[in-house]
Amino acid sequence: MTANGWLQILFFSLAILAIAKPLGIYMFQVFEGERQPLPRVLGPLERGLYKLCGVDPSKEQVWQGYAFAVLAFSALGVLVTYGFQRLQLVLPWNPQGLPPVGEALAFNTAASFTTNTNWQSYGGESTMSYLTQMAGLAWHNFMSAAAGIGIALALARGLTRRGGPAGAKTLGNFWVDVIRGTLYVLLPLSIVLAVVLMSQGVIQNLAPYQQVTTLEGAKQTIAMGPVASQEVIKQLGTNGGGFFNANAAHPFENPTPFTNFLSMFMIFAIPAGLTYTYGRMAKDQRQGWALFGAMAILFAVGVTTAYWAESKPNPALAGLAVDQSAGNMEGKECRYGITNSALYATVTTGASCGAVNAMHDSFNPLGGLVPLFNIQLGEVVFGGVGAGLYGMLVYALLAVFIAGLMVGRTPEYLGKKIEGREMKLAMLYVLIFPLVILGHSAWAAVAPYGVSSLNNAGPHGLSEILYAYSSGAGNNGSAFAGLNANVPFWNVTLGLTMLAGRFWMILPALAIAGSMVGKKTVVAGPGTFPTNGATFVMLLVSVVVIVGALTFFPALCLGPIVEHFLASNGKVF
Amino acid sequence: MSRHEKASKSLFDPAILEQALIDSFTKLDPRLLAKNPVMFVVGVGAVLTAVVWIRDIAASGPGAAPNWFTGSVCVWLWFTVLFANFAEAVAEGRGKAQAQTLRRMRKETTARRRVGKGEETVPASQLKKGDVVIIDAGELIPGDGEVIEGIASVDESAITGESAPVIRESGGDRSSVTGGTKVLSDRIVVRIGANPGESFLDRMIGLVEGAARQKTPNEIALHILLVGLTLIFLFACLTLVPLALYSGITLSATVVVALLVCLIPTTIGGLLSAIGIAGMDRVMQHNVLAMSGKAVEASGDVNTLLLDKTGTITIGNRMAHELVPVPGVRTEDLADAAQLASLADETPEGRSIVVLVKEKFAIRARNIVGLGAHFIPFTAQTRMSGCDLDGRMVRKGAVDSVAQWVESLGGNVPKELRDIADRIGSSGGTPLAVADGHQVLGVIHLKDMVKEGIKERFARFRAMGITTVMITGDNPRTAAAIASEAGVDSFLAEATPEMKMKFIRDEQAKGKLVAMTGDGTNDAPALAQADVGVAMNTGTQAAKEAGNMVDLDSNPTKLLEVVEVGKQLLMTRGTLTTFSIANDVAKYFAILPAIFMGVFPEIAPLNVMHLASPMSAILAAVIFNAIIIIVLIPLALRGVAYRPIGAAALLRRSLLIYGLGGIVAPFIGIKIIDVALTVVGLT
């Protein structure tokens, strides 16, 4: 660990703190404001899109309507993406003549991109045509992100709108949220930032792959493609699916220290901004800062642990003639080093992005524990675009319910009572993770067709299994690598895990919004549980950690934790 | 306020404990156990380990755990269930004993039912709504109803614990009678108002027994949380079996059950119903009958409290406050005359004048008989009283009446009299003019006296975050004066029943929970509309039915105690839930290293408590988990103390004690038990 490293981490953190407010205000204007920004330019476009899609923007939806729209939109997305992959040979923009994608892989990929996971059981440049990448996958990079924002806003509206007999019953209009999210937030930012990326050397073309002769005289194929445009939304929308197999470690995706910083910045920007937007909606900015604070603390602990763990030498290389004074450099890109690899890993798993600039599989056991545990916490360390906010809000409800009683009132959040129905839904939300992660992992760990995909034995193999299903359920998409997931068993179970991790959690979240929106708001008084102070932030952090830890500690014990102790005793896998 | 006899009985009375001990076993009935999913899981685990134990004793397979270990785990799992049952039984104990007394009282009563012109004797239990019964002095009133003829003094001590008899008469606000109470004098005719099984006594029996106890909304929500956590841990433990298998570890059923039971929230799961029952019981100890646990829970949430002025905030009687002479009259002369006019006046106002004069002007009370004075009593026509003495005619009374009387004697009424009277009136007081013959002397200022200690009680309400609102028929200026003196936050002057309703509705529309107390029939709609309506036991049947609590002492500020009990109830639930979940951290550190150490000895550093052996570690965690239930029973039954220090401070405090304490305590507890196990050789 170096002072320089800490400075970089601090600088990154301050940049996120700085962007939260302006971006949050902008998004509040876009989604909740009377007038949207740039009415001259984007206004007609927005209205045109409504007309084209047959959407009446003034008509709001109740939670069932909103949920139905999300599901229908996503189901269609899965089908179309599946179609693109299967038919890519007969469709245009396939200069390499890549063959149709297999059924299980096509299903896995369709589920993966629709759910904002971007788990890739394949290498992009060798499997997907330009059209599949751009129309099929990039489409989802925008849409799944916009849908995530919409769902978070719907839950925020449910909590913050004034209920009561004559009060609100609706949560907004899904189509309006998606169109506005795309048109005003994701597209403009993408266009500007893609140009910035190109200025740094990220490629953007539709050229066929280049054949070059290397200095040694060998022939090398260099993959080309519209990388900058793909890259920018992959980060902004916390999607994470790389254009190239090497993801953000590839020099055409991530050429300079600045693009590396910008990548991480883009991952956290919208999730951080949304907490500010939420504060605006709650008409109490400190409510938003409280969520931001809890996320920031979890992030700080994670990045510190990862940085510390990766600064230690790799036990597998102990005794070899390798200079390990800098730390564990296995699986890391020299251009980024320890600090930026540890920081990137924490950011990409804290948010459900999943882009990687280093191989998490090669991290030291406790270093690898951080990304894994980050995902298992439910992707709430700023989290996926939208998903982080609604995940954290569900945790906030849980925290208020458990500890709120201790002030001698029945629990209420933002003046709305938390009752049996909300608890049922919140528990359902929390239950999904252990169900799909532990359930599938237990299955894969004892089934021969599960274990056969592992590259490593022992606890490290178990970590790979846990990581894969956690990544799927958390809609993260990063991999511990070391696992050959492109076989039917893994493709199918991971595909199902991703769908469950997305929609099985969206439905309870929206249902909570639906049951909260109509509730009357109790005015706050001196006896009211404060949800905007430091005590609440600490409480929220504890609840997130304890729920996550209690659920996964036994499994983690057998994976990274036992591996750590074994490694300290010289046993490696 | 007299305390009940029942209140003196401790919760931990030997008789109650003995009965509870028996009940803890009868409650093992799976049908009863199934109502509490958390304890049901423990029960199933206990049965499972018992089966394993018996199987191992019969034929121990290779690699099986020693029999003493399986046996000890099994026994302590049964203890866990029994301890939870015991907690509930103790909580029910006091109520059950009380219900028995009440039931005996009901059984022995007979009634004289009016049939046409005659009457017949029937058991009280056969009376139906609308029956008319006759009760003579010395007889028990057979059922709830309304007096339709006569007036009687009634001993209601069986219900209220108050030994002084009360008057019950037909018509008006004092017409309701309760079954089980005794007529002391005279004869009344009562129309029965409740069918068998629905009477006040029945409800009271149901309430104290806990038979009518329904889970409150918050209890249901908490239950869902506990079931959800149980499911999560069930899943974590079940999937651990294959995950361990992958790592080359075979987990025995005993170990998995032990881990599961330690992780699921047994502490709060075992004590939750005891907390609820004890809360209701505590309300009862304050002599308040809550019709449902929901009402008690809601009282913890109250934002606004409506109180009648008269009898609640003020004593109800006006007291002499000062003497104001008209110009040209010495205050001493006014005082002397005022005292003379009041010597024979036995009303509280009259006595308060004598006392004031004595205290302020050192004029001792004189004996009216010794003075040979002739007393003129107050009548509705003259609206004056006083005395004639040595040819002097001293009168005090309503300002108009006295002025008229003085003028009729040919005297002059100074115009200042009216000014003084107006000033007193507008400050919330009542003016009484004093005259000696044809000379007006001045005015006695009678004032509504605010009850002693009421200001402090309102301050406590405020500290709890509850706004107090005084309801009065007085004009706004009077109301404002009293309100500021009593320290209420707000007032509703010149209030009509309609205004009361509107006020409650408006508050509720603002999202506030409103509590109110009332006794009259015209209070009934407002009592029903309020979220917490406390009817006075002296009130009418209509009021009692409309409210969701009845205060047997008829003390309107009793709400303070009820609110505190409600808050305590919620806090106790919250603290024990937090404690229960926080405990799991230490249990993980006890059990997980223990079960993995066989294959991965390198994991030893995780055994932070340095527990002696894997088996003693698991056993210690199970034993701690069981014993903590017993240890926390007193806290669950008495409730966590509520302090009105503001929510933020309260939360910090509770989190520190029960959150942080909940993490630390089991580390210490498990270590101690482990040491004890090592001493007795169970490792």
mmCIF file of N, CA, C and O in Angstrom, chain B residues 466-516:
data_model
loop_
_atom_site.group_PDB
_atom_site.id
_atom_site.type_symbol
_atom_site.label_atom_id
_atom_site.label_comp_id
_atom_site.label_asym_id
_atom_site.label_seq_id
_atom_site.Cartn_x
_atom_site.Cartn_y
_atom_site.Cartn_z
ATOM 1 N N ILE B 466 -45.801 13.822 22.037
ATOM 2 C CA ILE B 466 -47.263 13.827 21.923
ATOM 3 C C ILE B 466 -47.793 15.233 22.189
ATOM 4 O O ILE B 466 -47.433 15.862 23.190
ATOM 5 N N THR B 467 -48.607 15.714 21.289
ATOM 6 C CA THR B 467 -49.219 17.030 21.440
ATOM 7 C C THR B 467 -50.498 16.892 22.250
ATOM 8 O O THR B 467 -51.341 16.053 21.934
ATOM 9 N N THR B 468 -50.650 17.723 23.280
ATOM 10 C CA THR B 468 -51.876 17.660 24.065
ATOM 11 C C THR B 468 -52.812 18.793 23.650
ATOM 12 O O THR B 468 -52.369 19.918 23.419
ATOM 13 N N VAL B 469 -54.076 18.462 23.540
ATOM 14 C CA VAL B 469 -55.079 19.439 23.130
ATOM 15 C C VAL B 469 -56.197 19.434 24.165
ATOM 16 O O VAL B 469 -56.757 18.380 24.475
ATOM 17 N N MET B 470 -56.497 20.611 24.695
ATOM 18 C CA MET B 470 -57.547 20.719 25.696
ATOM 19 C C MET B 470 -58.864 21.053 25.016
ATOM 20 O O MET B 470 -58.934 21.941 24.176
ATOM 21 N N ILE B 471 -59.911 20.359 25.393
ATOM 22 C CA ILE B 471 -61.221 20.635 24.832
ATOM 23 C C ILE B 471 -62.071 21.279 25.925
ATOM 24 O O ILE B 471 -62.145 20.759 27.045
ATOM 25 N N THR B 472 -62.681 22.400 25.608
ATOM 26 C CA THR B 472 -63.456 23.079 26.630
ATOM 27 C C THR B 472 -64.616 23.841 25.995
ATOM 28 O O THR B 472 -64.565 24.229 24.833
ATOM 29 N N GLY B 473 -65.637 24.034 26.775
ATOM 30 C CA GLY B 473 -66.768 24.827 26.319
ATOM 31 C C GLY B 473 -66.544 26.312 26.583
ATOM 32 O O GLY B 473 -67.327 27.155 26.158
ATOM 33 N N ASP B 474 -65.452 26.643 27.263
ATOM 34 C CA ASP B 474 -65.160 28.039 27.576
ATOM 35 C C ASP B 474 -64.901 28.842 26.314
ATOM 36 O O ASP B 474 -64.605 28.287 25.265
ATOM 37 N N ASN B 475 -64.931 30.164 26.463
ATOM 38 C CA ASN B 475 -64.594 31.004 25.332
ATOM 39 C C ASN B 475 -63.090 30.962 25.110
ATOM 40 O O ASN B 475 -62.319 30.581 25.994
ATOM 41 N N PRO B 476 -62.638 31.348 23.917
ATOM 42 C CA PRO B 476 -61.218 31.208 23.569
ATOM 43 C C PRO B 476 -60.278 31.891 24.547
ATOM 44 O O PRO B 476 -59.207 31.367 24.854
ATOM 45 N N ARG B 477 -60.659 33.059 25.076
ATOM 46 C CA ARG B 477 -59.740 33.775 25.966
ATOM 47 C C ARG B 477 -59.547 33.011 27.258
ATOM 48 O O ARG B 477 -58.430 32.845 27.752
ATOM 49 N N THR B 478 -60.667 32.522 27.819
ATOM 50 C CA THR B 478 -60.574 31.726 29.032
ATOM 51 C C THR B 478 -59.737 30.486 28.761
ATOM 52 O O THR B 478 -58.843 30.120 29.528
ATOM 53 N N ALA B 479 -60.072 29.855 27.645
ATOM 54 C CA ALA B 479 -59.391 28.606 27.307
ATOM 55 C C ALA B 479 -57.896 28.838 27.185
ATOM 56 O O ALA B 479 -57.098 28.052 27.707
ATOM 57 N N ALA B 480 -57.537 29.955 26.520
ATOM 58 C CA ALA B 480 -56.110 30.234 26.321
ATOM 59 C C ALA B 480 -55.406 30.397 27.660
ATOM 60 O O ALA B 480 -54.286 29.918 27.855
ATOM 61 N N ALA B 481 -56.090 31.097 28.598
ATOM 62 C CA ALA B 481 -55.480 31.342 29.897
ATOM 63 C C ALA B 481 -55.227 30.027 30.618
ATOM 64 O O ALA B 481 -54.134 29.785 31.146
ATOM 65 N N ILE B 482 -56.214 29.147 30.599
ATOM 66 C CA ILE B 482 -56.059 27.875 31.308
ATOM 67 C C ILE B 482 -55.024 27.008 30.598
ATOM 68 O O ILE B 482 -54.199 26.346 31.226
ATOM 69 N N ALA B 483 -55.092 27.039 29.273
ATOM 70 C CA ALA B 483 -54.170 26.213 28.503
ATOM 71 C C ALA B 483 -52.727 26.567 28.833
ATOM 72 O O ALA B 483 -51.893 25.685 29.046
ATOM 73 N N SER B 484 -52.458 27.872 28.901
ATOM 74 C CA SER B 484 -51.065 28.244 29.153
ATOM 75 C C SER B 484 -50.682 27.914 30.581
ATOM 76 O O SER B 484 -49.543 27.559 30.857
ATOM 77 N N GLU B 485 -51.647 27.996 31.483
ATOM 78 C CA GLU B 485 -51.304 27.673 32.860
ATOM 79 C C GLU B 485 -51.042 26.177 33.041
ATOM 80 O O GLU B 485 -50.150 25.774 33.775
ATOM 81 N N ALA B 486 -51.850 25.379 32.354
ATOM 82 C CA ALA B 486 -51.706 23.929 32.518
ATOM 83 C C ALA B 486 -50.580 23.380 31.668
ATOM 84 O O ALA B 486 -50.127 22.267 31.891
ATOM 85 N N GLY B 487 -50.147 24.158 30.679
ATOM 86 C CA GLY B 487 -49.048 23.702 29.843
ATOM 87 C C GLY B 487 -49.480 22.766 28.736
ATOM 88 O O GLY B 487 -48.676 21.973 28.240
ATOM 89 N N VAL B 488 -50.758 22.840 28.328
ATOM 90 C CA VAL B 488 -51.154 22.048 27.158
ATOM 91 C C VAL B 488 -50.677 22.784 25.906
ATOM 92 O O VAL B 488 -50.467 23.991 25.919
ATOM 93 N N ASP B 489 -50.504 22.030 24.836
ATOM 94 C CA ASP B 489 -49.925 22.624 23.638
ATOM 95 C C ASP B 489 -50.933 23.430 22.846
ATOM 96 O O ASP B 489 -50.592 24.356 22.140
ATOM 97 N N SER B 490 -52.199 23.059 22.955
ATOM 98 C CA SER B 490 -53.195 23.690 22.107
ATOM 99 C C SER B 490 -54.565 23.484 22.751
ATOM 100 O O SER B 490 -54.691 22.714 23.703
ATOM 101 N N PHE B 491 -55.559 24.199 22.263
ATOM 102 C CA PHE B 491 -56.887 24.009 22.845
ATOM 103 C C PHE B 491 -57.964 24.182 21.797
ATOM 104 O O PHE B 491 -57.734 24.751 20.736
ATOM 105 N N LEU B 492 -59.104 23.638 22.123
ATOM 106 C CA LEU B 492 -60.266 23.750 21.247
ATOM 107 C C LEU B 492 -61.354 24.375 22.100
ATOM 108 O O LEU B 492 -61.907 23.719 22.983
ATOM 109 N N ALA B 493 -61.617 25.677 21.868
ATOM 110 C CA ALA B 493 -62.554 26.389 22.730
ATOM 111 C C ALA B 493 -63.963 26.317 22.159
ATOM 112 O O ALA B 493 -64.156 26.041 20.985
ATOM 113 N N GLU B 494 -64.924 26.563 23.040
ATOM 114 C CA GLU B 494 -66.342 26.543 22.655
ATOM 115 C C GLU B 494 -66.646 25.305 21.833
ATOM 116 O O GLU B 494 -67.307 25.353 20.795
ATOM 117 N N ALA B 495 -66.133 24.184 22.320
ATOM 118 C CA ALA B 495 -66.204 22.948 21.538
ATOM 119 C C ALA B 495 -67.586 22.318 21.603
ATOM 120 O O ALA B 495 -68.208 22.266 22.654
ATOM 121 N N THR B 496 -68.048 21.870 20.456
ATOM 122 C CA THR B 496 -69.264 21.075 20.376
ATOM 123 C C THR B 496 -68.836 19.672 19.960
ATOM 124 O O THR B 496 -67.727 19.505 19.456
ATOM 125 N N PRO B 497 -69.721 18.681 20.146
ATOM 126 C CA PRO B 497 -69.345 17.330 19.721
ATOM 127 C C PRO B 497 -68.937 17.288 18.236
ATOM 128 O O PRO B 497 -68.001 16.579 17.874
ATOM 129 N N GLU B 498 -69.612 18.076 17.402
ATOM 130 C CA GLU B 498 -69.281 18.086 15.973
ATOM 131 C C GLU B 498 -67.863 18.609 15.761
ATOM 132 O O GLU B 498 -67.110 18.080 14.944
ATOM 133 N N MET B 499 -67.528 19.663 16.513
ATOM 134 C CA MET B 499 -66.182 20.223 16.366
ATOM 135 C C MET B 499 -65.119 19.221 16.780
ATOM 136 O O MET B 499 -64.054 19.134 16.186
ATOM 137 N N LYS B 500 -65.445 18.469 17.841
ATOM 138 C CA LYS B 500 -64.507 17.451 18.310
ATOM 139 C C LYS B 500 -64.228 16.451 17.193
ATOM 140 O O LYS B 500 -63.080 16.119 16.905
ATOM 141 N N MET B 501 -65.331 15.977 16.575
ATOM 142 C CA MET B 501 -65.198 14.993 15.493
ATOM 143 C C MET B 501 -64.342 15.551 14.366
ATOM 144 O O MET B 501 -63.461 14.888 13.840
ATOM 145 N N LYS B 502 -64.665 16.804 14.008
ATOM 146 C CA LYS B 502 -63.956 17.418 12.886
ATOM 147 C C LYS B 502 -62.472 17.551 13.216
ATOM 148 O O LYS B 502 -61.614 17.275 12.383
ATOM 149 N N PHE B 503 -62.220 17.934 14.455
ATOM 150 C CA PHE B 503 -60.827 18.102 14.869
ATOM 151 C C PHE B 503 -60.067 16.778 14.742
ATOM 152 O O PHE B 503 -58.957 16.717 14.206
ATOM 153 N N ILE B 504 -60.709 15.705 15.217
ATOM 154 C CA ILE B 504 -60.054 14.384 15.149
ATOM 155 C C ILE B 504 -59.811 13.994 13.698
ATOM 156 O O ILE B 504 -58.718 13.562 13.314
ATOM 157 N N ARG B 505 -60.846 14.210 12.860
ATOM 158 C CA ARG B 505 -60.706 13.835 11.450
ATOM 159 C C ARG B 505 -59.578 14.630 10.793
ATOM 160 O O ARG B 505 -58.788 14.074 10.036
ATOM 161 N N ASP B 506 -59.524 15.927 11.099
ATOM 162 C CA ASP B 506 -58.485 16.773 10.496
ATOM 163 C C ASP B 506 -57.095 16.295 10.900
ATOM 164 O O ASP B 506 -56.183 16.226 10.088
ATOM 165 N N GLU B 507 -56.962 15.980 12.194
ATOM 166 C CA GLU B 507 -55.662 15.506 12.664
ATOM 167 C C GLU B 507 -55.281 14.211 11.962
ATOM 168 O O GLU B 507 -54.148 14.018 11.534
ATOM 169 N N GLN B 508 -56.272 13.322 11.835
ATOM 170 C CA GLN B 508 -55.994 12.034 11.196
ATOM 171 C C GLN B 508 -55.649 12.208 9.725
ATOM 172 O O GLN B 508 -54.798 11.498 9.195
ATOM 173 N N ALA B 509 -56.311 13.190 9.095
ATOM 174 C CA ALA B 509 -56.002 13.438 7.679
ATOM 175 C C ALA B 509 -54.572 13.926 7.522
ATOM 176 O O ALA B 509 -53.931 13.691 6.514
ATOM 177 N N LYS B 510 -54.060 14.585 8.577
ATOM 178 C CA LYS B 510 -52.669 15.031 8.533
ATOM 179 C C LYS B 510 -51.718 13.883 8.830
ATOM 180 O O LYS B 510 -50.512 14.065 8.927
ATOM 181 N N GLY B 511 -52.297 12.704 9.041
ATOM 182 C CA GLY B 511 -51.454 11.542 9.277
ATOM 183 C C GLY B 511 -51.122 11.331 10.738
ATOM 184 O O GLY B 511 -50.173 10.644 11.063
ATOM 185 N N LYS B 512 -51.910 11.948 11.622
ATOM 186 C CA LYS B 512 -51.602 11.778 13.040
ATOM 187 C C LYS B 512 -52.506 10.727 13.664
ATOM 188 O O LYS B 512 -53.620 10.510 13.211
ATOM 189 N N LEU B 513 -52.001 10.098 14.693
ATOM 190 C CA LEU B 513 -52.808 9.166 15.467
ATOM 191 C C LEU B 513 -53.343 9.916 16.681
ATOM 192 O O LEU B 513 -52.589 10.547 17.413
ATOM 193 N N VAL B 514 -54.650 9.834 16.858
ATOM 194 C CA VAL B 514 -55.285 10.632 17.890
ATOM 195 C C VAL B 514 -55.820 9.743 19.011
ATOM 196 O O VAL B 514 -56.440 8.715 18.749
ATOM 197 N N ALA B 515 -55.534 10.142 20.234
ATOM 198 C CA ALA B 515 -56.123 9.471 21.388
ATOM 199 C C ALA B 515 -57.032 10.451 22.084
ATOM 200 O O ALA B 515 -56.781 11.651 22.075
ATOM 201 N N MET B 516 -58.130 9.951 22.647
ATOM 202 C CA MET B 516 -58.957 10.856 23.446
ATOM 203 C C MET B 516 -59.603 10.096 24.582
ATOM 204 O O MET B 516 -59.730 8.873 24.559
#
